[in-house]
């Protein structure tokens, strides 16, 4: 008899949304409640879809000093699941390690199993008519540098076997701290059918089948960083005769983070710019969610001169925020990035013989492998502050944005 399970990670319950600022009270209230409402939606979905169990792969809370409100909400949710006969398995990650912080929960219902940090535990039960074994381990401390996947035992006795782990598969390429670093080959070794992972906030599958290695992404976006944007939620997996289906995304986020961009090349006036931005960020285009938006205004045209005025830029942002805050659901314009250029011929600055031409040549001729090391010498606190200001894309996109900003600073022109 087939069965289903739900896999979620990185709930960050009661996340403070520190990267979003300047909002009115009603927007603040929605943001403050977003992670908890997403958790409520997860519980409802698990019950409605009649899953056999729920897997939570770490970072249940946003910090070691987890708040009472978040803990009460979590306990209420897993108790509600247990009341409907649904098991919950959970591990703690780098944000909420077992050995740090405190807990206001003195016990869980029988169907809830939090995995310890001292060793890998294996819990066996029956789902449908099939033997299921869930193997898991929590973090004892936040900076877990050990490859915990190597502790997991090999599968024995048949059935559908799952590894539940907060880990970084692929190292620094994921853009996340390299906690419990491991490789796909490490995860193949035990012979499980499914690895339920957490830590990386972008939903993706490092391995699809034999076994499935799955990051469901975080439950609720929190910033306009690329990994936090787009639809967020959990995945549901169907298992029939020991074979898992492709994970099905269930959208559960309450507030959507997004980047939008418009070009001024063919826009007649500031009103047209506003219309284009509002259309791109309309909640109807984003599953009807409330929105937190970072906008980029680029292109070349006659509007550049008007939009270069600090006063006009402030007016445009103020109007976007006024209109967006009054809409239902709201659209909060968190930031506007200005990249417009005047109409006319592009100047080849490389042909000059001065500091500007040296700067252009340096930026253009730096090898690609050196462009990827720009953050190596920056302190961690500076990198955190930069995170929400950086453009989307890879290191080359960031490098090109830095090039444009440097030229703006010294000339106001681009090449």
mmCIF file of C-alpha atoms in Angstrom:
data_model
loop_
_atom_site.group_PDB
_atom_site.id
_atom_site.type_symbol
_atom_site.label_atom_id
_atom_site.label_comp_id
_atom_site.label_asym_id
_atom_site.label_seq_id
_atom_site.Cartn_x
_atom_site.Cartn_y
_atom_site.Cartn_z
ATOM 1 C CA UNK A 1 0.000 0.000 0.000
ATOM 2 C CA UNK A 2 1.532 3.357 -1.039
ATOM 3 C CA UNK A 3 2.207 6.140 1.459
ATOM 4 C CA UNK A 4 3.310 9.767 1.380
ATOM 5 C CA UNK A 5 5.495 11.962 3.554
ATOM 6 C CA UNK A 6 6.185 15.686 3.796
ATOM 7 C CA UNK A 7 9.724 17.059 3.954
ATOM 8 C CA UNK A 8 10.465 20.628 5.101
ATOM 9 C CA UNK A 9 13.507 22.431 6.439
ATOM 10 C CA UNK A 10 14.767 25.784 7.654
ATOM 11 C CA UNK A 11 11.519 26.961 9.229
ATOM 12 C CA UNK A 12 13.297 29.768 11.148
ATOM 13 C CA UNK A 13 10.176 30.268 13.234
ATOM 14 C CA UNK A 14 9.652 33.848 14.432
ATOM 15 C CA UNK A 15 12.358 35.169 12.104
ATOM 16 C CA UNK A 16 12.876 38.926 12.710
ATOM 17 C CA UNK A 17 13.238 39.934 9.009
ATOM 18 C CA UNK A 18 16.088 42.292 9.901
ATOM 19 C CA UNK A 19 16.864 42.961 6.224
ATOM 20 C CA UNK A 20 13.508 44.646 5.641
ATOM 21 C CA UNK A 21 12.958 48.111 7.059
ATOM 22 C CA UNK A 22 10.907 51.287 6.926
ATOM 23 C CA UNK A 23 7.556 49.558 6.691
ATOM 24 C CA UNK A 24 4.238 50.636 8.270
ATOM 25 C CA UNK A 25 2.682 48.754 11.165
ATOM 26 C CA UNK A 26 0.400 46.476 9.127
ATOM 27 C CA UNK A 27 3.279 45.333 6.934
ATOM 28 C CA UNK A 28 5.398 44.776 10.045
ATOM 29 C CA UNK A 29 2.677 42.613 11.571
ATOM 30 C CA UNK A 30 2.392 40.425 8.463
ATOM 31 C CA UNK A 31 6.157 39.964 8.286
ATOM 32 C CA UNK A 32 6.371 39.154 11.982
ATOM 33 C CA UNK A 33 3.701 36.474 11.613
ATOM 34 C CA UNK A 34 4.826 35.077 8.248
ATOM 35 C CA UNK A 35 7.029 32.196 9.419
ATOM 36 C CA UNK A 36 4.466 31.080 12.007
ATOM 37 C CA UNK A 37 1.600 31.245 9.523
ATOM 38 C CA UNK A 38 3.673 29.218 7.055
ATOM 39 C CA UNK A 39 4.159 26.608 9.786
ATOM 40 C CA UNK A 40 0.407 26.538 10.397
ATOM 41 C CA UNK A 41 -0.106 26.028 6.656
ATOM 42 C CA UNK A 42 2.364 23.124 6.687
ATOM 43 C CA UNK A 43 0.461 21.398 9.485
ATOM 44 C CA UNK A 44 -2.856 21.858 7.676
ATOM 45 C CA UNK A 45 -1.392 20.531 4.430
ATOM 46 C CA UNK A 46 0.057 17.431 6.087
ATOM 47 C CA UNK A 47 -3.346 16.628 7.586
ATOM 48 C CA UNK A 48 -5.290 17.387 4.396
ATOM 49 C CA UNK A 49 -2.928 15.313 2.246
ATOM 50 C CA UNK A 50 -2.987 12.469 4.796
ATOM 51 C CA UNK A 51 0.774 12.013 4.878
ATOM 52 C CA UNK A 52 2.164 9.236 7.061
ATOM 53 C CA UNK A 53 4.900 11.386 8.586
ATOM 54 C CA UNK A 54 6.657 14.754 8.453
ATOM 55 C CA UNK A 55 10.439 15.250 8.231
ATOM 56 C CA UNK A 56 11.925 18.537 9.509
ATOM 57 C CA UNK A 57 15.579 18.863 8.530
ATOM 58 C CA UNK A 58 16.924 21.465 10.930
ATOM 59 C CA UNK A 59 16.826 25.160 11.811
ATOM 60 C CA UNK A 60 13.357 24.876 13.277
ATOM 61 C CA UNK A 61 14.070 28.127 15.105
ATOM 62 C CA UNK A 62 15.922 31.218 13.951
ATOM 63 C CA UNK A 63 18.469 31.233 16.776
ATOM 64 C CA UNK A 64 19.797 29.359 19.761
ATOM 65 C CA UNK A 65 17.909 31.753 22.031
ATOM 66 C CA UNK A 66 14.650 30.509 20.584
ATOM 67 C CA UNK A 67 11.621 32.505 21.682
ATOM 68 C CA UNK A 68 8.702 31.274 23.729
ATOM 69 C CA UNK A 69 6.211 32.227 21.026
ATOM 70 C CA UNK A 70 8.037 30.159 18.405
ATOM 71 C CA UNK A 71 8.343 27.146 20.705
ATOM 72 C CA UNK A 72 4.689 27.230 21.691
ATOM 73 C CA UNK A 73 3.657 27.451 18.036
ATOM 74 C CA UNK A 74 5.899 24.537 17.122
ATOM 75 C CA UNK A 75 4.646 22.370 19.971
ATOM 76 C CA UNK A 76 1.030 23.146 19.064
ATOM 77 C CA UNK A 77 1.705 22.165 15.448
ATOM 78 C CA UNK A 78 3.371 18.805 16.094
ATOM 79 C CA UNK A 79 0.731 18.000 18.719
ATOM 80 C CA UNK A 80 -1.977 18.668 16.142
ATOM 81 C CA UNK A 81 -0.186 16.353 13.713
ATOM 82 C CA UNK A 82 0.078 13.650 16.376
ATOM 83 C CA UNK A 83 -3.628 13.990 17.143
ATOM 84 C CA UNK A 84 -4.222 12.996 13.504
ATOM 85 C CA UNK A 85 -1.858 10.044 13.726
ATOM 86 C CA UNK A 86 0.960 11.756 11.798
ATOM 87 C CA UNK A 87 4.518 11.197 13.020
ATOM 88 C CA UNK A 88 7.066 14.027 13.106
ATOM 89 C CA UNK A 89 10.825 13.520 12.927
ATOM 90 C CA UNK A 90 13.126 16.491 13.458
ATOM 91 C CA UNK A 91 16.778 17.374 13.710
ATOM 92 C CA UNK A 92 18.355 20.618 14.887
ATOM 93 C CA UNK A 93 20.814 22.564 12.743
ATOM 94 C CA UNK A 94 23.331 25.371 13.072
ATOM 95 C CA UNK A 95 20.721 27.984 14.037
ATOM 96 C CA UNK A 96 19.142 25.912 16.818
ATOM 97 C CA UNK A 97 21.742 23.389 18.052
ATOM 98 C CA UNK A 98 20.775 21.060 20.881
ATOM 99 C CA UNK A 99 23.659 22.060 23.135
ATOM 100 C CA UNK A 100 23.087 25.825 22.935
ATOM 101 C CA UNK A 101 20.217 28.088 23.870
ATOM 102 C CA UNK A 102 17.291 26.926 25.943
ATOM 103 C CA UNK A 103 13.960 25.198 25.570
ATOM 104 C CA UNK A 104 10.527 25.867 27.016
ATOM 105 C CA UNK A 105 9.291 22.441 25.855
ATOM 106 C CA UNK A 106 9.581 19.705 28.474
ATOM 107 C CA UNK A 107 8.211 16.926 26.301
ATOM 108 C CA UNK A 108 6.617 16.001 22.980
ATOM 109 C CA UNK A 109 3.751 13.662 22.083
ATOM 110 C CA UNK A 110 4.724 10.025 21.493
ATOM 111 C CA UNK A 111 4.591 10.403 17.712
ATOM 112 C CA UNK A 112 7.199 13.203 17.721
ATOM 113 C CA UNK A 113 10.857 12.193 17.636
ATOM 114 C CA UNK A 114 13.607 14.827 18.012
ATOM 115 C CA UNK A 115 16.937 13.217 17.154
ATOM 116 C CA UNK A 116 19.790 13.540 19.642
ATOM 117 C CA UNK A 117 23.194 15.061 18.864
ATOM 118 C CA UNK A 118 25.367 12.392 20.489
ATOM 119 C CA UNK A 119 24.906 9.726 17.823
ATOM 120 C CA UNK A 120 22.848 8.773 14.795
ATOM 121 C CA UNK A 121 19.565 7.230 15.889
ATOM 122 C CA UNK A 122 17.460 4.922 13.726
ATOM 123 C CA UNK A 123 13.686 4.756 14.194
ATOM 124 C CA UNK A 124 11.738 1.926 12.575
ATOM 125 C CA UNK A 125 7.979 1.881 11.963
ATOM 126 C CA UNK A 126 5.417 0.897 9.351
ATOM 127 C CA UNK A 127 3.821 3.237 6.809
ATOM 128 C CA UNK A 128 1.172 1.763 4.557
ATOM 129 C CA UNK A 129 2.308 -1.836 4.734
ATOM 130 C CA UNK A 130 6.001 -1.064 4.263
ATOM 131 C CA UNK A 131 8.899 -0.997 6.703
ATOM 132 C CA UNK A 132 10.330 2.512 7.055
ATOM 133 C CA UNK A 133 13.511 3.500 8.879
ATOM 134 C CA UNK A 134 14.445 7.128 9.544
ATOM 135 C CA UNK A 135 18.068 7.756 10.542
ATOM 136 C CA UNK A 136 18.981 11.163 11.938
ATOM 137 C CA UNK A 137 21.290 13.289 14.069
ATOM 138 C CA UNK A 138 21.102 16.864 15.360
ATOM 139 C CA UNK A 139 23.838 19.465 15.759
ATOM 140 C CA UNK A 140 25.289 19.763 19.239
ATOM 141 C CA UNK A 141 26.768 23.203 18.498
ATOM 142 C CA UNK A 142 26.276 25.724 15.723
ATOM 143 C CA UNK A 143 29.665 25.448 13.989
ATOM 144 C CA UNK A 144 29.452 21.796 12.967
ATOM 145 C CA UNK A 145 32.499 21.193 10.783
ATOM 146 C CA UNK A 146 32.367 17.380 10.945
ATOM 147 C CA UNK A 147 30.946 15.476 7.997
ATOM 148 C CA UNK A 148 28.073 13.914 9.940
ATOM 149 C CA UNK A 149 26.925 11.859 6.953
ATOM 150 C CA UNK A 150 29.854 9.497 7.572
ATOM 151 C CA UNK A 151 28.295 8.456 10.888
ATOM 152 C CA UNK A 152 25.130 7.104 9.270
ATOM 153 C CA UNK A 153 24.861 3.304 9.265
ATOM 154 C CA UNK A 154 24.375 1.249 6.138
ATOM 155 C CA UNK A 155 20.825 0.213 5.329
ATOM 156 C CA UNK A 156 19.938 -3.286 6.515
ATOM 157 C CA UNK A 157 16.753 -5.301 6.628
ATOM 158 C CA UNK A 158 15.074 -3.826 3.574
ATOM 159 C CA UNK A 159 12.236 -1.319 3.502
ATOM 160 C CA UNK A 160 12.303 2.382 2.677
ATOM 161 C CA UNK A 161 15.209 4.071 4.460
ATOM 162 C CA UNK A 162 15.707 7.805 4.953
ATOM 163 C CA UNK A 163 18.590 9.960 6.145
ATOM 164 C CA UNK A 164 17.548 13.164 7.940
ATOM 165 C CA UNK A 165 20.376 15.683 8.124
ATOM 166 C CA UNK A 166 21.244 19.386 8.156
ATOM 167 C CA UNK A 167 24.242 19.540 5.845
ATOM 168 C CA UNK A 168 26.000 21.294 2.997
ATOM 169 C CA UNK A 169 26.333 19.149 -0.111
ATOM 170 C CA UNK A 170 28.708 20.832 -2.492
ATOM 171 C CA UNK A 171 30.564 23.166 -0.145
ATOM 172 C CA UNK A 172 30.937 26.891 -0.775
ATOM 173 C CA UNK A 173 29.218 26.631 -4.164
ATOM 174 C CA UNK A 174 25.857 26.657 -2.374
ATOM 175 C CA UNK A 175 26.438 30.125 -0.917
ATOM 176 C CA UNK A 176 25.834 28.807 2.598
ATOM 177 C CA UNK A 177 28.218 28.217 5.487
ATOM 178 C CA UNK A 178 30.028 24.921 5.095
ATOM 179 C CA UNK A 179 28.523 23.089 8.051
ATOM 180 C CA UNK A 180 28.541 19.293 8.072
ATOM 181 C CA UNK A 181 30.076 19.348 4.581
ATOM 182 C CA UNK A 182 29.587 16.228 2.498
ATOM 183 C CA UNK A 183 29.482 14.971 -1.059
ATOM 184 C CA UNK A 184 26.867 13.158 -3.091
ATOM 185 C CA UNK A 185 29.086 10.059 -2.935
ATOM 186 C CA UNK A 186 28.998 10.238 0.886
ATOM 187 C CA UNK A 187 25.202 10.108 0.699
ATOM 188 C CA UNK A 188 25.171 7.197 -1.735
ATOM 189 C CA UNK A 189 27.292 5.093 0.625
ATOM 190 C CA UNK A 190 24.639 3.950 3.182
ATOM 191 C CA UNK A 191 22.203 2.720 0.537
ATOM 192 C CA UNK A 192 19.146 4.769 1.589
ATOM 193 C CA UNK A 193 16.317 5.625 -0.792
ATOM 194 C CA UNK A 194 15.926 9.269 0.296
ATOM 195 C CA UNK A 195 18.021 11.953 2.002
ATOM 196 C CA UNK A 196 15.918 14.686 3.614
ATOM 197 C CA UNK A 197 18.304 17.619 3.877
ATOM 198 C CA UNK A 198 18.211 21.114 5.285
ATOM 199 C CA UNK A 199 20.543 24.152 5.435
ATOM 200 C CA UNK A 200 20.506 25.336 1.800
ATOM 201 C CA UNK A 201 17.563 27.690 1.298
ATOM 202 C CA UNK A 202 17.265 27.271 -2.454
ATOM 203 C CA UNK A 203 15.070 24.319 -3.382
ATOM 204 C CA UNK A 204 16.981 21.774 -5.473
ATOM 205 C CA UNK A 205 17.887 18.102 -5.731
ATOM 206 C CA UNK A 206 21.637 17.374 -5.801
ATOM 207 C CA UNK A 207 20.726 13.826 -6.835
ATOM 208 C CA UNK A 208 17.491 12.631 -8.409
ATOM 209 C CA UNK A 209 16.845 8.980 -7.670
ATOM 210 C CA UNK A 210 19.149 6.208 -6.426
ATOM 211 C CA UNK A 211 18.905 7.850 -3.940
ATOM 212 C CA UNK A 212 16.877 11.035 -3.933
ATOM 213 C CA UNK A 213 18.923 13.796 -2.280
ATOM 214 C CA UNK A 214 16.597 16.733 -1.662
ATOM 215 C CA UNK A 215 16.711 20.265 -0.340
ATOM 216 C CA UNK A 216 13.116 21.523 -0.098
ATOM 217 C CA UNK A 217 14.342 25.090 0.499
ATOM 218 C CA UNK A 218 13.255 27.195 3.420
ATOM 219 C CA UNK A 219 9.623 27.375 4.437
ATOM 220 C CA UNK A 220 9.317 31.167 4.211
ATOM 221 C CA UNK A 221 11.611 33.590 2.384
ATOM 222 C CA UNK A 222 13.260 36.212 4.573
ATOM 223 C CA UNK A 223 15.321 38.521 2.328
ATOM 224 C CA UNK A 224 15.703 39.550 -1.298
ATOM 225 C CA UNK A 225 18.846 37.420 -1.694
ATOM 226 C CA UNK A 226 18.512 35.046 -4.678
ATOM 227 C CA UNK A 227 18.212 31.920 -2.513
ATOM 228 C CA UNK A 228 15.314 33.491 -0.571
ATOM 229 C CA UNK A 229 13.255 34.544 -3.577
ATOM 230 C CA UNK A 230 10.387 32.834 -5.335
ATOM 231 C CA UNK A 231 7.878 30.279 -4.125
ATOM 232 C CA UNK A 232 8.753 28.647 -0.803
ATOM 233 C CA UNK A 233 7.268 25.742 1.102
ATOM 234 C CA UNK A 234 7.765 22.002 1.519
ATOM 235 C CA UNK A 235 7.797 18.913 -0.680
ATOM 236 C CA UNK A 236 5.551 15.865 -0.593
ATOM 237 C CA UNK A 237 6.944 12.515 -1.719
ATOM 238 C CA UNK A 238 4.870 9.471 -2.655
ATOM 239 C CA UNK A 239 6.324 6.000 -2.106
ATOM 240 C CA UNK A 240 5.019 2.880 -3.829
ATOM 241 C CA UNK A 241 6.752 -0.506 -3.439
ATOM 242 C CA UNK A 242 9.870 1.169 -2.128
ATOM 243 C CA UNK A 243 10.176 3.639 -5.015
ATOM 244 C CA UNK A 244 9.918 7.368 -4.304
ATOM 245 C CA UNK A 245 8.274 9.764 -6.727
ATOM 246 C CA UNK A 246 9.767 13.109 -7.681
ATOM 247 C CA UNK A 247 9.204 15.570 -4.798
ATOM 248 C CA UNK A 248 6.124 17.727 -5.295
ATOM 249 C CA UNK A 249 6.417 21.353 -4.175
ATOM 250 C CA UNK A 250 3.626 22.577 -1.919
ATOM 251 C CA UNK A 251 3.708 26.380 -1.738
ATOM 252 C CA UNK A 252 3.269 27.526 1.866
ATOM 253 C CA UNK A 253 4.970 30.928 2.130
ATOM 254 C CA UNK A 254 2.909 33.904 3.265
ATOM 255 C CA UNK A 255 5.122 36.696 1.917
ATOM 256 C CA UNK A 256 7.023 36.447 -1.367
ATOM 257 C CA UNK A 257 10.415 38.068 -1.959
ATOM 258 C CA UNK A 258 11.292 39.034 -5.513
ATOM 259 C CA UNK A 259 13.484 41.118 -7.787
ATOM 260 C CA UNK A 260 11.837 43.064 -10.594
ATOM 261 C CA UNK A 261 13.481 45.146 -13.306
ATOM 262 C CA UNK A 262 12.377 47.703 -15.892
ATOM 263 C CA UNK A 263 14.263 49.444 -18.691
ATOM 264 C CA UNK A 264 13.623 53.109 -19.461
ATOM 265 C CA UNK A 265 14.579 52.894 -23.145
ATOM 266 C CA UNK A 266 11.011 53.155 -24.452
ATOM 267 C CA UNK A 267 9.238 54.716 -21.452
ATOM 268 C CA UNK A 268 7.852 58.216 -21.878
ATOM 269 C CA UNK A 269 7.706 59.493 -18.304
ATOM 270 C CA UNK A 270 8.052 58.651 -14.612
ATOM 271 C CA UNK A 271 4.432 57.520 -14.513
ATOM 272 C CA UNK A 272 5.226 54.843 -17.074
ATOM 273 C CA UNK A 273 8.142 53.681 -14.920
ATOM 274 C CA UNK A 274 5.823 53.354 -11.927
ATOM 275 C CA UNK A 275 3.239 51.457 -13.967
ATOM 276 C CA UNK A 276 5.838 49.016 -15.306
ATOM 277 C CA UNK A 277 7.243 48.342 -11.825
ATOM 278 C CA UNK A 278 3.828 47.820 -10.247
ATOM 279 C CA UNK A 279 2.771 45.452 -13.008
ATOM 280 C CA UNK A 280 5.932 43.372 -12.598
ATOM 281 C CA UNK A 281 5.394 43.072 -8.831
ATOM 282 C CA UNK A 282 1.627 42.522 -8.868
ATOM 283 C CA UNK A 283 0.757 39.804 -6.313
ATOM 284 C CA UNK A 284 -1.454 38.123 -8.912
ATOM 285 C CA UNK A 285 1.737 37.207 -10.761
ATOM 286 C CA UNK A 286 3.250 35.676 -7.603
ATOM 287 C CA UNK A 287 0.608 33.231 -6.319
ATOM 288 C CA UNK A 288 -1.379 36.070 -4.757
ATOM 289 C CA UNK A 289 1.203 36.569 -2.007
ATOM 290 C CA UNK A 290 2.107 39.766 -0.225
ATOM 291 C CA UNK A 291 5.372 40.963 -1.728
ATOM 292 C CA UNK A 292 8.689 42.390 -0.589
ATOM 293 C CA UNK A 293 10.428 43.710 -3.675
ATOM 294 C CA UNK A 294 13.822 44.952 -4.767
ATOM 295 C CA UNK A 295 13.582 46.893 -8.036
ATOM 296 C CA UNK A 296 16.263 47.638 -10.591
ATOM 297 C CA UNK A 297 15.677 50.514 -12.991
ATOM 298 C CA UNK A 298 18.067 50.389 -15.937
ATOM 299 C CA UNK A 299 18.392 51.106 -19.616
ATOM 300 C CA UNK A 300 19.218 54.227 -21.627
ATOM 301 C CA UNK A 301 16.917 57.072 -22.517
ATOM 302 C CA UNK A 302 15.778 60.640 -22.068
ATOM 303 C CA UNK A 303 14.384 59.823 -18.624
ATOM 304 C CA UNK A 304 17.894 59.291 -17.245
ATOM 305 C CA UNK A 305 18.410 62.965 -16.446
ATOM 306 C CA UNK A 306 15.151 63.252 -14.525
ATOM 307 C CA UNK A 307 15.720 59.996 -12.673
ATOM 308 C CA UNK A 308 19.228 61.049 -11.679
ATOM 309 C CA UNK A 309 17.795 63.654 -9.339
ATOM 310 C CA UNK A 310 17.945 62.460 -5.690
ATOM 311 C CA UNK A 311 14.652 64.250 -5.087
ATOM 312 C CA UNK A 312 12.919 62.482 -7.987
ATOM 313 C CA UNK A 313 14.290 59.119 -6.870
ATOM 314 C CA UNK A 314 13.023 59.689 -3.342
ATOM 315 C CA UNK A 315 9.604 60.681 -4.693
ATOM 316 C CA UNK A 316 9.408 57.582 -6.873
ATOM 317 C CA UNK A 317 10.257 55.241 -3.995
ATOM 318 C CA UNK A 318 7.820 57.051 -1.687
ATOM 319 C CA UNK A 319 5.006 56.666 -4.237
ATOM 320 C CA UNK A 320 5.766 52.984 -4.769
ATOM 321 C CA UNK A 321 5.667 52.415 -1.019
ATOM 322 C CA UNK A 322 2.480 54.412 -0.524
ATOM 323 C CA UNK A 323 0.631 52.619 -3.293
ATOM 324 C CA UNK A 324 2.017 49.191 -2.426
ATOM 325 C CA UNK A 325 1.274 49.456 1.297
ATOM 326 C CA UNK A 326 -2.354 50.332 0.533
ATOM 327 C CA UNK A 327 -2.921 47.354 -1.774
ATOM 328 C CA UNK A 328 -4.312 43.997 -0.627
ATOM 329 C CA UNK A 329 -2.161 41.986 -0.314
ATOM 330 C CA UNK A 330 0.562 44.570 0.186
ATOM 331 C CA UNK A 331 3.647 45.147 -1.964
ATOM 332 C CA UNK A 332 6.538 46.562 0.059
ATOM 333 C CA UNK A 333 9.249 48.161 -2.038
ATOM 334 C CA UNK A 334 12.313 47.481 0.058
ATOM 335 C CA UNK A 335 14.926 48.924 -2.278
ATOM 336 C CA UNK A 336 15.388 50.563 -5.678
ATOM 337 C CA UNK A 337 18.689 50.073 -7.517
ATOM 338 C CA UNK A 338 19.412 52.758 -10.115
ATOM 339 C CA UNK A 339 21.312 51.752 -13.255
ATOM 340 C CA UNK A 340 19.978 54.097 -15.934
ATOM 341 C CA UNK A 341 22.226 55.752 -18.523
ATOM 342 C CA UNK A 342 21.808 58.742 -20.809
ATOM 343 C CA UNK A 343 20.792 58.199 -24.406
ATOM 344 C CA UNK A 344 23.487 58.451 -27.047
ATOM 345 C CA UNK A 345 26.722 56.833 -28.078
ATOM 346 C CA UNK A 346 28.575 54.577 -25.689
ATOM 347 C CA UNK A 347 31.978 56.028 -24.811
ATOM 348 C CA UNK A 348 34.946 53.672 -25.103
ATOM 349 C CA UNK A 349 36.731 54.614 -21.894
ATOM 350 C CA UNK A 350 39.503 52.087 -22.514
ATOM 351 C CA UNK A 351 40.989 54.409 -25.149
ATOM 352 C CA UNK A 352 41.664 57.170 -22.636
ATOM 353 C CA UNK A 353 45.061 57.451 -21.011
ATOM 354 C CA UNK A 354 44.202 58.180 -17.398
ATOM 355 C CA UNK A 355 42.979 56.593 -14.147
ATOM 356 C CA UNK A 356 39.547 55.882 -15.637
ATOM 357 C CA UNK A 357 40.962 53.847 -18.516
ATOM 358 C CA UNK A 358 43.220 51.977 -16.072
ATOM 359 C CA UNK A 359 40.174 51.178 -13.932
ATOM 360 C CA UNK A 360 38.192 49.891 -16.921
ATOM 361 C CA UNK A 361 41.061 47.722 -18.110
ATOM 362 C CA UNK A 362 41.606 46.311 -14.624
ATOM 363 C CA UNK A 363 37.939 45.423 -14.204
ATOM 364 C CA UNK A 364 37.587 43.969 -17.711
ATOM 365 C CA UNK A 365 40.854 42.052 -17.815
ATOM 366 C CA UNK A 366 40.741 40.425 -14.364
ATOM 367 C CA UNK A 367 40.608 36.632 -14.914
ATOM 368 C CA UNK A 368 37.375 34.876 -14.059
ATOM 369 C CA UNK A 369 38.971 32.778 -11.308
ATOM 370 C CA UNK A 370 40.075 35.946 -9.505
ATOM 371 C CA UNK A 371 36.615 37.488 -9.789
ATOM 372 C CA UNK A 372 35.258 34.674 -7.629
ATOM 373 C CA UNK A 373 37.563 35.522 -4.694
ATOM 374 C CA UNK A 374 36.321 39.071 -4.087
ATOM 375 C CA UNK A 375 34.761 38.149 -0.707
ATOM 376 C CA UNK A 376 37.642 36.128 0.715
ATOM 377 C CA UNK A 377 39.215 38.942 2.724
ATOM 378 C CA UNK A 378 36.014 40.619 3.901
ATOM 379 C CA UNK A 379 34.966 40.227 7.566
ATOM 380 C CA UNK A 380 31.866 38.087 8.168
ATOM 381 C CA UNK A 381 29.831 41.020 9.502
ATOM 382 C CA UNK A 382 30.554 43.059 6.360
ATOM 383 C CA UNK A 383 29.492 40.146 4.153
ATOM 384 C CA UNK A 384 26.218 39.846 6.056
ATOM 385 C CA UNK A 385 25.514 43.545 5.555
ATOM 386 C CA UNK A 386 26.349 43.273 1.855
ATOM 387 C CA UNK A 387 24.156 40.229 1.314
ATOM 388 C CA UNK A 388 20.892 42.041 0.638
ATOM 389 C CA UNK A 389 22.535 44.773 -1.433
ATOM 390 C CA UNK A 390 24.254 42.535 -3.944
ATOM 391 C CA UNK A 391 22.650 41.879 -7.329
ATOM 392 C CA UNK A 392 21.286 38.496 -8.275
ATOM 393 C CA UNK A 393 23.474 36.069 -10.148
ATOM 394 C CA UNK A 394 26.931 34.613 -9.896
ATOM 395 C CA UNK A 395 30.256 36.224 -9.050
ATOM 396 C CA UNK A 396 30.583 37.614 -12.565
ATOM 397 C CA UNK A 397 27.265 39.456 -12.218
ATOM 398 C CA UNK A 398 28.445 40.944 -8.930
ATOM 399 C CA UNK A 399 31.754 41.911 -10.546
ATOM 400 C CA UNK A 400 29.978 43.675 -13.409
ATOM 401 C CA UNK A 401 27.743 45.556 -10.978
ATOM 402 C CA UNK A 402 30.857 46.675 -9.070
ATOM 403 C CA UNK A 403 32.407 47.815 -12.344
ATOM 404 C CA UNK A 404 29.344 49.910 -13.138
ATOM 405 C CA UNK A 405 29.271 51.435 -9.659
ATOM 406 C CA UNK A 406 32.982 52.300 -9.797
ATOM 407 C CA UNK A 407 32.576 54.047 -13.150
ATOM 408 C CA UNK A 408 29.551 55.929 -11.885
ATOM 409 C CA UNK A 409 31.549 57.120 -8.901
ATOM 410 C CA UNK A 410 34.340 58.622 -10.995
ATOM 411 C CA UNK A 411 32.658 59.602 -14.269
ATOM 412 C CA UNK A 412 28.906 59.090 -14.289
ATOM 413 C CA UNK A 413 29.385 57.196 -17.571
ATOM 414 C CA UNK A 414 29.657 53.567 -18.666
ATOM 415 C CA UNK A 415 31.577 51.800 -21.379
#
